[in-house]
Coordinates of C-alpha atoms in Angstrom, one line a residue:
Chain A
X21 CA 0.0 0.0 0.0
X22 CA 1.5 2.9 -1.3
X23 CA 1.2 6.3 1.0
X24 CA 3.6 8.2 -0.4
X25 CA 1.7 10.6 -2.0
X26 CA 0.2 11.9 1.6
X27 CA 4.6 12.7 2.0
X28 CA 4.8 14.9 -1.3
X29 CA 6.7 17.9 0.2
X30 CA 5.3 20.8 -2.6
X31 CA 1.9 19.7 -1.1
X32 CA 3.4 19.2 2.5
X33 CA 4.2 23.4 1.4
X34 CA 1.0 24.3 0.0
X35 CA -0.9 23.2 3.2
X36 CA 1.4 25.1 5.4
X37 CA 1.2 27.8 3.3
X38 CA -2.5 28.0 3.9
X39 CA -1.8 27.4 8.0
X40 CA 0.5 30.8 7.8
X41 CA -2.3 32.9 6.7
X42 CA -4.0 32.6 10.2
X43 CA -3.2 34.5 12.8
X44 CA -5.3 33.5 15.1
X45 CA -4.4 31.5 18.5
X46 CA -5.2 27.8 18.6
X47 CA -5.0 25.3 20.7
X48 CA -5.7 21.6 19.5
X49 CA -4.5 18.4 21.3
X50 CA -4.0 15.2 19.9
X51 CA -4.8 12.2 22.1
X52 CA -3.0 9.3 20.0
X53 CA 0.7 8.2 21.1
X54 CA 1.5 7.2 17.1
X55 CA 0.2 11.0 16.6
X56 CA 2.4 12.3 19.1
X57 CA 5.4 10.2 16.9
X58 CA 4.4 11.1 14.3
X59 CA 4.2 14.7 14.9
X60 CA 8.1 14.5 16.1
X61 CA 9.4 12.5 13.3
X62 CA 7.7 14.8 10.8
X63 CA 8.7 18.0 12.5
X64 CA 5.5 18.9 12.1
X65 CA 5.5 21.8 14.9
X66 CA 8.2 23.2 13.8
X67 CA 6.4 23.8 10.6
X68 CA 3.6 25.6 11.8
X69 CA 3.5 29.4 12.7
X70 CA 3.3 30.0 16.9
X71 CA -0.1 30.9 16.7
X72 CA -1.1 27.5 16.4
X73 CA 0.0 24.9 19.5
X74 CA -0.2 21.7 19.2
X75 CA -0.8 19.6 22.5
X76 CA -0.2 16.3 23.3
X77 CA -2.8 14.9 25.5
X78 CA -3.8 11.2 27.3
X79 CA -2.9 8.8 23.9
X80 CA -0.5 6.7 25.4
X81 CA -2.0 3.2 27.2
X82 CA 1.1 2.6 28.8
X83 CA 1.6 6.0 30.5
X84 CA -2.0 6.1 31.9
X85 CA -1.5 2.5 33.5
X86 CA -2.2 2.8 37.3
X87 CA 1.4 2.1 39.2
X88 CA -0.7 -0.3 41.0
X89 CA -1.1 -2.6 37.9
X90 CA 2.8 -2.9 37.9
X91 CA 2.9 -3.7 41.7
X92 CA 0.7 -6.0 41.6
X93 CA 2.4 -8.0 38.9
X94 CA 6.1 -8.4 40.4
X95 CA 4.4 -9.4 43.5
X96 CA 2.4 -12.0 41.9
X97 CA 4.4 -15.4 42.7
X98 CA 4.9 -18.8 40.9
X99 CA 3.2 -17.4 37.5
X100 CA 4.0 -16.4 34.3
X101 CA 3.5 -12.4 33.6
X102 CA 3.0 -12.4 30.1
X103 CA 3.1 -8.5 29.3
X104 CA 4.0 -6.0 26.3
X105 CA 7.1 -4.7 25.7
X106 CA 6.5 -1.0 26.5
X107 CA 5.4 -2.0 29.9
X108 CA 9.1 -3.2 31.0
X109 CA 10.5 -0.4 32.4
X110 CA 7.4 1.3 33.3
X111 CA 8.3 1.9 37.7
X112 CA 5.6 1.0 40.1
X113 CA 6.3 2.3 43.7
X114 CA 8.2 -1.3 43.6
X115 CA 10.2 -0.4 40.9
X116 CA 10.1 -2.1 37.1
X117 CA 8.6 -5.6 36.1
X118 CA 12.6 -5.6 34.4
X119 CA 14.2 -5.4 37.6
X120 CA 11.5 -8.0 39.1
X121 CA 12.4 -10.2 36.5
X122 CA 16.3 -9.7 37.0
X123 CA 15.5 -11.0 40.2
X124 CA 13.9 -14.4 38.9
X125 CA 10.3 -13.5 38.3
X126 CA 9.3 -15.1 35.3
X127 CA 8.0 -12.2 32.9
X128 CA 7.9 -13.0 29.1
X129 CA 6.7 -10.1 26.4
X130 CA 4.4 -11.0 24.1
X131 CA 3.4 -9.5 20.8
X132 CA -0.4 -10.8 20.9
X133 CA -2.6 -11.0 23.4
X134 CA -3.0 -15.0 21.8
X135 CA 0.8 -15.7 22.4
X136 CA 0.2 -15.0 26.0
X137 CA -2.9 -17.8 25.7
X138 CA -0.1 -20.2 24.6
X139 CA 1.8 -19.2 27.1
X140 CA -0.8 -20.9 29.8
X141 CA -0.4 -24.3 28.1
X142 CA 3.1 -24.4 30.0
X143 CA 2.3 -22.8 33.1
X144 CA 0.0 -20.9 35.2
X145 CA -0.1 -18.0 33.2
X146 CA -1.5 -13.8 34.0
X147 CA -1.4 -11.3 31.2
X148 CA -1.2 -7.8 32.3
X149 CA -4.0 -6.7 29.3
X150 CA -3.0 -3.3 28.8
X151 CA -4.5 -0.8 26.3
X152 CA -7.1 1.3 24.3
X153 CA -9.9 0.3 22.0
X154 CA -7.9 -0.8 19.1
X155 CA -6.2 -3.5 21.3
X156 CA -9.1 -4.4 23.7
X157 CA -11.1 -6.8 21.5
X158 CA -7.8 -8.7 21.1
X159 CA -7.3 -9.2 24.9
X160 CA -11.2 -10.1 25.1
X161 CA -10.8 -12.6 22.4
X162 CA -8.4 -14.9 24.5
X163 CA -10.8 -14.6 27.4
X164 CA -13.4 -15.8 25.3
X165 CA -11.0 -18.4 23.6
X166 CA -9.9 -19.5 27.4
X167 CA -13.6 -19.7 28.7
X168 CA -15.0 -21.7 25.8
X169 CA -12.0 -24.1 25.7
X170 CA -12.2 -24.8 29.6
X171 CA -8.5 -23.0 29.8
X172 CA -8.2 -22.5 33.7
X173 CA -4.6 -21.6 34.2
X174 CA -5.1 -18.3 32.3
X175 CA -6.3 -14.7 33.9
X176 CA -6.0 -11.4 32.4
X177 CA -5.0 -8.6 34.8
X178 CA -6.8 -5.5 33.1
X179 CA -6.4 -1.7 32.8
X180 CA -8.5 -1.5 29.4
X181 CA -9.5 2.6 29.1
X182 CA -11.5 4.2 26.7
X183 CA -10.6 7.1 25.2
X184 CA -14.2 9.1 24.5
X185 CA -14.7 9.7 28.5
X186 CA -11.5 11.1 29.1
X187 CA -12.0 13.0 26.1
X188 CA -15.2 14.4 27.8
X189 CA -13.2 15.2 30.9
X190 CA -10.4 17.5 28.6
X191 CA -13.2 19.2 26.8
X192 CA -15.5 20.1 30.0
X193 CA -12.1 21.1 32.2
X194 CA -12.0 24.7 32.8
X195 CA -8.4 25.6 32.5
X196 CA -7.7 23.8 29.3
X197 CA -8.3 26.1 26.4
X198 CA -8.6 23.9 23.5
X199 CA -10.2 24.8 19.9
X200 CA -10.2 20.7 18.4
X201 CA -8.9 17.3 18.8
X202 CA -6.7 16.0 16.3
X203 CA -8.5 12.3 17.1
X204 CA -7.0 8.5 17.5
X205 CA -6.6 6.6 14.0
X206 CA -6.2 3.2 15.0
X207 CA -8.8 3.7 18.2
X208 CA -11.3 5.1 15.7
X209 CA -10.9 2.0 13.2
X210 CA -12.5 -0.2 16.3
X211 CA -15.3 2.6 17.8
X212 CA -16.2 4.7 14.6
X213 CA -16.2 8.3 13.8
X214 CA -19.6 8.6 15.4
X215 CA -18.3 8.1 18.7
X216 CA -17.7 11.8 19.2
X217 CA -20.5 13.2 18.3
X218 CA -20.7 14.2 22.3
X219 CA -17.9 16.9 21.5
X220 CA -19.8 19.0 19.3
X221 CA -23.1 18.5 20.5
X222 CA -22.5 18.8 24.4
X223 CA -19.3 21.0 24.6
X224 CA -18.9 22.8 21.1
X225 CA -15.7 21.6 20.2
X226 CA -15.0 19.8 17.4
X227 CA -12.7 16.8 16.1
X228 CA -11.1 15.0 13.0
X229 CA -10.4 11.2 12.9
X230 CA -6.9 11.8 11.5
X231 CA -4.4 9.2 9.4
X232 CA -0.3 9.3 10.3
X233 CA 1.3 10.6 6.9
X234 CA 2.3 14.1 7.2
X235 CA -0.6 16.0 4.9
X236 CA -2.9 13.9 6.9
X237 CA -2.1 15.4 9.9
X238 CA -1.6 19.0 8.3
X239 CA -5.0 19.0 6.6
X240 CA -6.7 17.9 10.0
X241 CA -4.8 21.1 11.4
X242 CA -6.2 23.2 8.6
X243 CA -10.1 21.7 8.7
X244 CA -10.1 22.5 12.4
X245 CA -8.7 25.9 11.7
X246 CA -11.4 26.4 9.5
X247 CA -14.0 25.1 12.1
X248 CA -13.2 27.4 14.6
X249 CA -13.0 30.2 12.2
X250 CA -16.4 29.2 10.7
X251 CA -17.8 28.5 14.4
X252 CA -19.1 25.2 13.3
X253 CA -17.4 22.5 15.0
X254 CA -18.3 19.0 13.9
X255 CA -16.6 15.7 13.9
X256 CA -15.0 15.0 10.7
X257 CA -12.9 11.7 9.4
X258 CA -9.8 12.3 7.2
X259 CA -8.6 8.9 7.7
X260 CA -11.7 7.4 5.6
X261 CA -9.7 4.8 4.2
X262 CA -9.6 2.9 7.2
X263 CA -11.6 4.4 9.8
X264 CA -16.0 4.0 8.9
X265 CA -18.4 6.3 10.7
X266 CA -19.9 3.4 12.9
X267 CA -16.4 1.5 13.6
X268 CA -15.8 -2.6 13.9
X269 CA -19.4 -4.0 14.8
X270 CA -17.3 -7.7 14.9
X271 CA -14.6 -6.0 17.6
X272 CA -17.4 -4.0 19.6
X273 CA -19.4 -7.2 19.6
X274 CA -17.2 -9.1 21.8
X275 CA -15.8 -6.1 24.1
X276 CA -19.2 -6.0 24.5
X277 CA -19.7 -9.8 25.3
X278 CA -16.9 -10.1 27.6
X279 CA -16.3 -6.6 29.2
X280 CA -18.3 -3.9 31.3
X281 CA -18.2 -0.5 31.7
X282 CA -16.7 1.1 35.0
X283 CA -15.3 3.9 36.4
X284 CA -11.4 3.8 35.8
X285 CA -8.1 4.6 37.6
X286 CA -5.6 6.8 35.0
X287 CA -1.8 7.5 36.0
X288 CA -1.6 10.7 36.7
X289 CA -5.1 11.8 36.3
X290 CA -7.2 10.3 39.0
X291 CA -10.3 8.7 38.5
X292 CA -12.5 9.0 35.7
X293 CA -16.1 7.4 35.7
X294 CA -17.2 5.1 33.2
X295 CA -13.5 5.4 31.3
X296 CA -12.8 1.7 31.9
X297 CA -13.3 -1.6 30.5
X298 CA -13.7 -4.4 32.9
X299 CA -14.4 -8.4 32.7
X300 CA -17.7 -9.4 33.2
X301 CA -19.1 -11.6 36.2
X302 CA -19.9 -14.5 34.1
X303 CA -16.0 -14.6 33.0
X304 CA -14.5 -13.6 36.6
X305 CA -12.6 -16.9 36.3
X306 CA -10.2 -15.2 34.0
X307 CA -10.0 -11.9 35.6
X308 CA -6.6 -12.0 37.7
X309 CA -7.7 -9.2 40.1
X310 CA -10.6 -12.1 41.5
X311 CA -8.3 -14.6 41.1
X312 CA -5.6 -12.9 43.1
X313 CA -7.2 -10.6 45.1
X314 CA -5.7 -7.4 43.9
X315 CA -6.9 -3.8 44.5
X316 CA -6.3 -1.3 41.9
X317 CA -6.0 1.9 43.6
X318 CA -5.0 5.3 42.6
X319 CA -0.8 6.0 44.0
X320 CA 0.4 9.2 44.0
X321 CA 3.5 9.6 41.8
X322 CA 6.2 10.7 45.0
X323 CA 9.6 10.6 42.1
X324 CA 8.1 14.2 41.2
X325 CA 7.6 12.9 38.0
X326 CA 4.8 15.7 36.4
X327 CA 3.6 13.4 33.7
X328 CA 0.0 13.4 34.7
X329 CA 0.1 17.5 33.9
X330 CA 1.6 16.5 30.6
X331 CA -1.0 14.1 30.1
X332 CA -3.4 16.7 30.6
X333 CA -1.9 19.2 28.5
X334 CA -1.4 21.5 31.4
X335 CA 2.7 21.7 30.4
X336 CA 4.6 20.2 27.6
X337 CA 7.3 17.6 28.4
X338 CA 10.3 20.2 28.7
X339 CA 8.3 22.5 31.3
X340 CA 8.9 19.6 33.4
X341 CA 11.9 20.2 35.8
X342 CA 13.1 16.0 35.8
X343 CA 12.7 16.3 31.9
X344 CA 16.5 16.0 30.0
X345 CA 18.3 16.5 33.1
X346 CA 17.5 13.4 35.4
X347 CA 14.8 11.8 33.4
X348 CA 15.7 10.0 29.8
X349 CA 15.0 7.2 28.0
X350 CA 17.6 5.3 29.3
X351 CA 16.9 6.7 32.5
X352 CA 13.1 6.9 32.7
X353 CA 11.3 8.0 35.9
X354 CA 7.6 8.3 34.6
X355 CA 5.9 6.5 32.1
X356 CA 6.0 9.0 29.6
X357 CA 9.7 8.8 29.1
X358 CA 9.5 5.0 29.3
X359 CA 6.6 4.6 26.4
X360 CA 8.1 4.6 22.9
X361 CA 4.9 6.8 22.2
X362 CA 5.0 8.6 25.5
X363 CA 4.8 12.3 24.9
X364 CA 8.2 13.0 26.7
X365 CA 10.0 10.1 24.4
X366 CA 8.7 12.0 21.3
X367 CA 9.8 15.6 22.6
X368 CA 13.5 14.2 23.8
X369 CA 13.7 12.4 20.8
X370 CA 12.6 14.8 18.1
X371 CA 11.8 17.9 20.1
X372 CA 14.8 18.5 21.6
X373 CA 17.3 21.8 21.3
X374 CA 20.7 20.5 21.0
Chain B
X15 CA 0.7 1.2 21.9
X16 CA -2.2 1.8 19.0
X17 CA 0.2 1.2 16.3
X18 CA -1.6 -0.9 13.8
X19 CA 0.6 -1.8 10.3
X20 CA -1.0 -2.5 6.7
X21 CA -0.4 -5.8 5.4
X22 CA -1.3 -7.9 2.6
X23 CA -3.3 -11.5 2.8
X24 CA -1.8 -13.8 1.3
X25 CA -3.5 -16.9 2.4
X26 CA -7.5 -17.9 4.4
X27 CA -7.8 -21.0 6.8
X28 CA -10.9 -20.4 8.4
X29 CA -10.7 -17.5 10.6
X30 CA -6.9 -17.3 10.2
X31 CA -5.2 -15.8 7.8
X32 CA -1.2 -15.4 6.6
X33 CA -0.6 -11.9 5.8
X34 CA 3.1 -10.8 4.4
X35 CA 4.4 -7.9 5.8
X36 CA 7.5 -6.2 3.8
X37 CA 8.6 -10.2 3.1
X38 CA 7.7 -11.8 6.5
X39 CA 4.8 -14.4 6.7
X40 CA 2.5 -14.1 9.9
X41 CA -0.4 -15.8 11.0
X42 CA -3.2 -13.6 11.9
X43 CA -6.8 -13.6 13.8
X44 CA -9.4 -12.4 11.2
X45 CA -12.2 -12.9 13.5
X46 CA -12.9 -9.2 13.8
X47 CA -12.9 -9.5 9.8
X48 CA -14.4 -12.3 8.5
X49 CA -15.5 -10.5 5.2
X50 CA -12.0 -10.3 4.3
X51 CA -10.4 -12.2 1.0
X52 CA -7.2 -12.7 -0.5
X53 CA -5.0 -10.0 -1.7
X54 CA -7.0 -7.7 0.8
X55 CA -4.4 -4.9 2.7
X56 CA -5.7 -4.7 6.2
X57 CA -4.8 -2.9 8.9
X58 CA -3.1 -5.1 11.5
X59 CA -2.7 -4.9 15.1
X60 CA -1.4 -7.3 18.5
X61 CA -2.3 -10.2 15.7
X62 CA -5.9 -9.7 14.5
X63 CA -7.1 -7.7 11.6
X64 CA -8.9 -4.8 12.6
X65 CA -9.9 -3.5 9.6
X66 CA -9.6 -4.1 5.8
X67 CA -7.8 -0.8 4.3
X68 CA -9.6 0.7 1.3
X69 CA -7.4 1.5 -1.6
X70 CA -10.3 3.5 -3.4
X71 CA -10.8 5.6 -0.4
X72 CA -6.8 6.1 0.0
X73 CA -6.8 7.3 -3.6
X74 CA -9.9 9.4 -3.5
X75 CA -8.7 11.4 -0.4
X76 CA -5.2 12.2 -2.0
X77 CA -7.1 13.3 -4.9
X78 CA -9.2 15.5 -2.9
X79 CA -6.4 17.1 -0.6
X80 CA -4.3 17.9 -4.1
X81 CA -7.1 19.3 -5.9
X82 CA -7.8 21.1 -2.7
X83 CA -4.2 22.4 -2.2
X84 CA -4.0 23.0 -6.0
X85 CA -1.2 20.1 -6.5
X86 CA -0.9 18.7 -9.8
X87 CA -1.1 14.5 -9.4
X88 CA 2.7 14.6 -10.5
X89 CA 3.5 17.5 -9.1
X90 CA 6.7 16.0 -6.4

């Protein structure tokens, strides 16, 4: 699949042209982690004109994992943990599931929610199921898989979010002045376009389902721009070749089946109600914090780690005092740095003066 | 963590599929897909399909951000 043509640098030029015209202050957050990438590997901000900021808000699964998710896991004993990568070297209060397992605990990455299935054909196995819409029907699938197929040494250990509710809480907060979301691709592929339909309707702010090429995200930029200027904010969907107004009926179906809505714990944000996923009575076999009797609560960060103000858009990654100067990739103290698509990864990676 | 790559089925069994990506063979859940065929690009993620990628749409919305930009089709 060629996408080339969404790279051609005279059009790249003619749509930043357009954005120079304006002179007008806007504010417009994207809430994506491959956005926030992409935005650093294209050098997209440093193509636009001041006036318009781009923000990075809560797109990152990894970063909004509660620390007590990690605890949990390296004091979990005699199991596999069968995690993703990014979560590694994400630090808990009890420090990193690497460390943990550099002390013997047996923690395996997986690519697929499926390989971590296998996994429980060897040994007692918990998967820390981590992730947004576009990965939750993945993670329900193998509960599904394990329940039908009488698979007993296999739990999940969940913090699934959902990214429309915390959207809600960005667009209703008072001292967040934002014009537009630049919204989630991959998210949107599962949930639809529709799904934000609240943002217009109940806050008057509007959104565009956005692709990762570089005039994809620079035409978003410009349709917002001319939504505010119009005053007519919708929600619109640049990235029509993948994303559909309605979303994955097949994927919703069985998030549906196997999950329930709750209120949900985000790093650095706090609670926010009816933002999480959570496994349903009927498959409470398979849900490790039954199993194991594990409370997810919310754990102030104490390393003075300000990620959860990044997160929120209240500063960007360099405004935070730890950022460059004790805090780095290979020395991460919040999840932001650790996340290949945390906000502070992309700014010290592409975003940084040198 | 949402990063979700295009890639091209090559082979159906069932509700699993083989998709190449760049050269690599994979075998992927297309339970979330089932409508999908042969030679279909969809988008993949953690090992299921999402979504199958339309190359119609992906043409159309070039053309329209050219002709709305004014850029020529072989203007590079």
């Amino acid at each position: 699949m060629n996408t080339k043509e969404f790279q051609n640098p005279k059009l790249i030029k003619k749509i930043v042209d357009r954005l120079k015209r304006n002179k007008r202050q806007i504010s417009l957050m994207e809430v994506c982690g491959s956005h926030t990438m992409a935005i650093g590997k294209w050098g997209i901000r440093n193509l636009l004109p001041d006036n318009i900021k781009l923000i990075s808000g809560p797109g990152c699964p990894v970063c909004v994992t509660p620390m007590s998710i990690i605890d949990a896991s390296i004091d979990l004993k005699d199991v596999t943990i069968a995690i993703f990568g990014d979560l590694m070297r994400v630090p808990g209060e009890k420090g990193t599931l690497e460390l943990a397992r550099a002390k013997g605990l047996d923690v395996r990455i997986v690519y697929s929610p499926i390989d971590a299935l296998k996994l429980a054909q060897e040994k007692e196995t918990v998967f820390v199921g981590i992730g947004f819409e576009t990965t939750i029907p993945g993670i329900a699938y193998t509960i599904r898989e394990a329940y039908e197929k009488n698979i007993k040494n296999y739990s999940v250990l969940t913090s699934l979010k959902i990214v429309p509710p915390a959207l809600e809480l960005l667009a209703s907060a008072d001292d967040i002045n934002l014009n537009g979301f630049i919204l989630p691709g991959h998210v949107s592929v599962v949930t639809g376009a529709n799904a934000y339909n609240f943002l217009p309707e109940k806050y008057n702010i509007g959104g565009i389902v956005t692709g990762f090429e570089p005039a994809d995200i620079l035409v978003s930029v410009d349709r917002l721009l001319q939504q505010v200027e119009k005053n007519e904010p919708k929600i619109e969907n640049e990235y029509s070749r993948i994303v559909t107004p309605d979303g994955n009926k097949h994927a919703q179906k069985i998030m549906k089946e196997i999950l329930e809505i709750d209120d949900g714990i985000w790093r650095g944000i706090g609670k926010i109600p009816k933002s999480e996923l959570k496994i349903r009575k009927k498959y409470s076999n398979y849900d490790a914090a039954k199993k194991y009797n594990i409370n997810i609560e919310y754990k102030e960060d104490k390393s003075g780690c300000q990620c959860g103000d990044v997160l929120k858009g209240n500063i960007i990654p360099p405004q935070c005092h730890l950022f460059e100067k004790v805090c780095t990739p290979s020395n991460p103290i919040g999840p932001c740095m650790v996340s290949s698509e945390g906000s502070c990864a992309a700014y010290y990676k592409y975003e940084r003066k040198q | 963590m949402c990063l979700a790559i295009p890639s091209k089925i090559v082979s159906i069994n069932g509700k699993k599929g083989i998709v190449d990506m760049g050269g690599i063979k994979k075998e992927v859940g297309l339970d979330f897909i089932p409508e999908a065929k042969i030679g279909n690009w969809i988008l993949l993620h953690t090992g299921f399909g999402l979504e199958i990628i339309s190359e119609k749409d992906a043409l159309e919305t070039i053309e329209a951000i050219n002709e709305a930009y004014h850029v020529m089709p072989d203007e590079y």
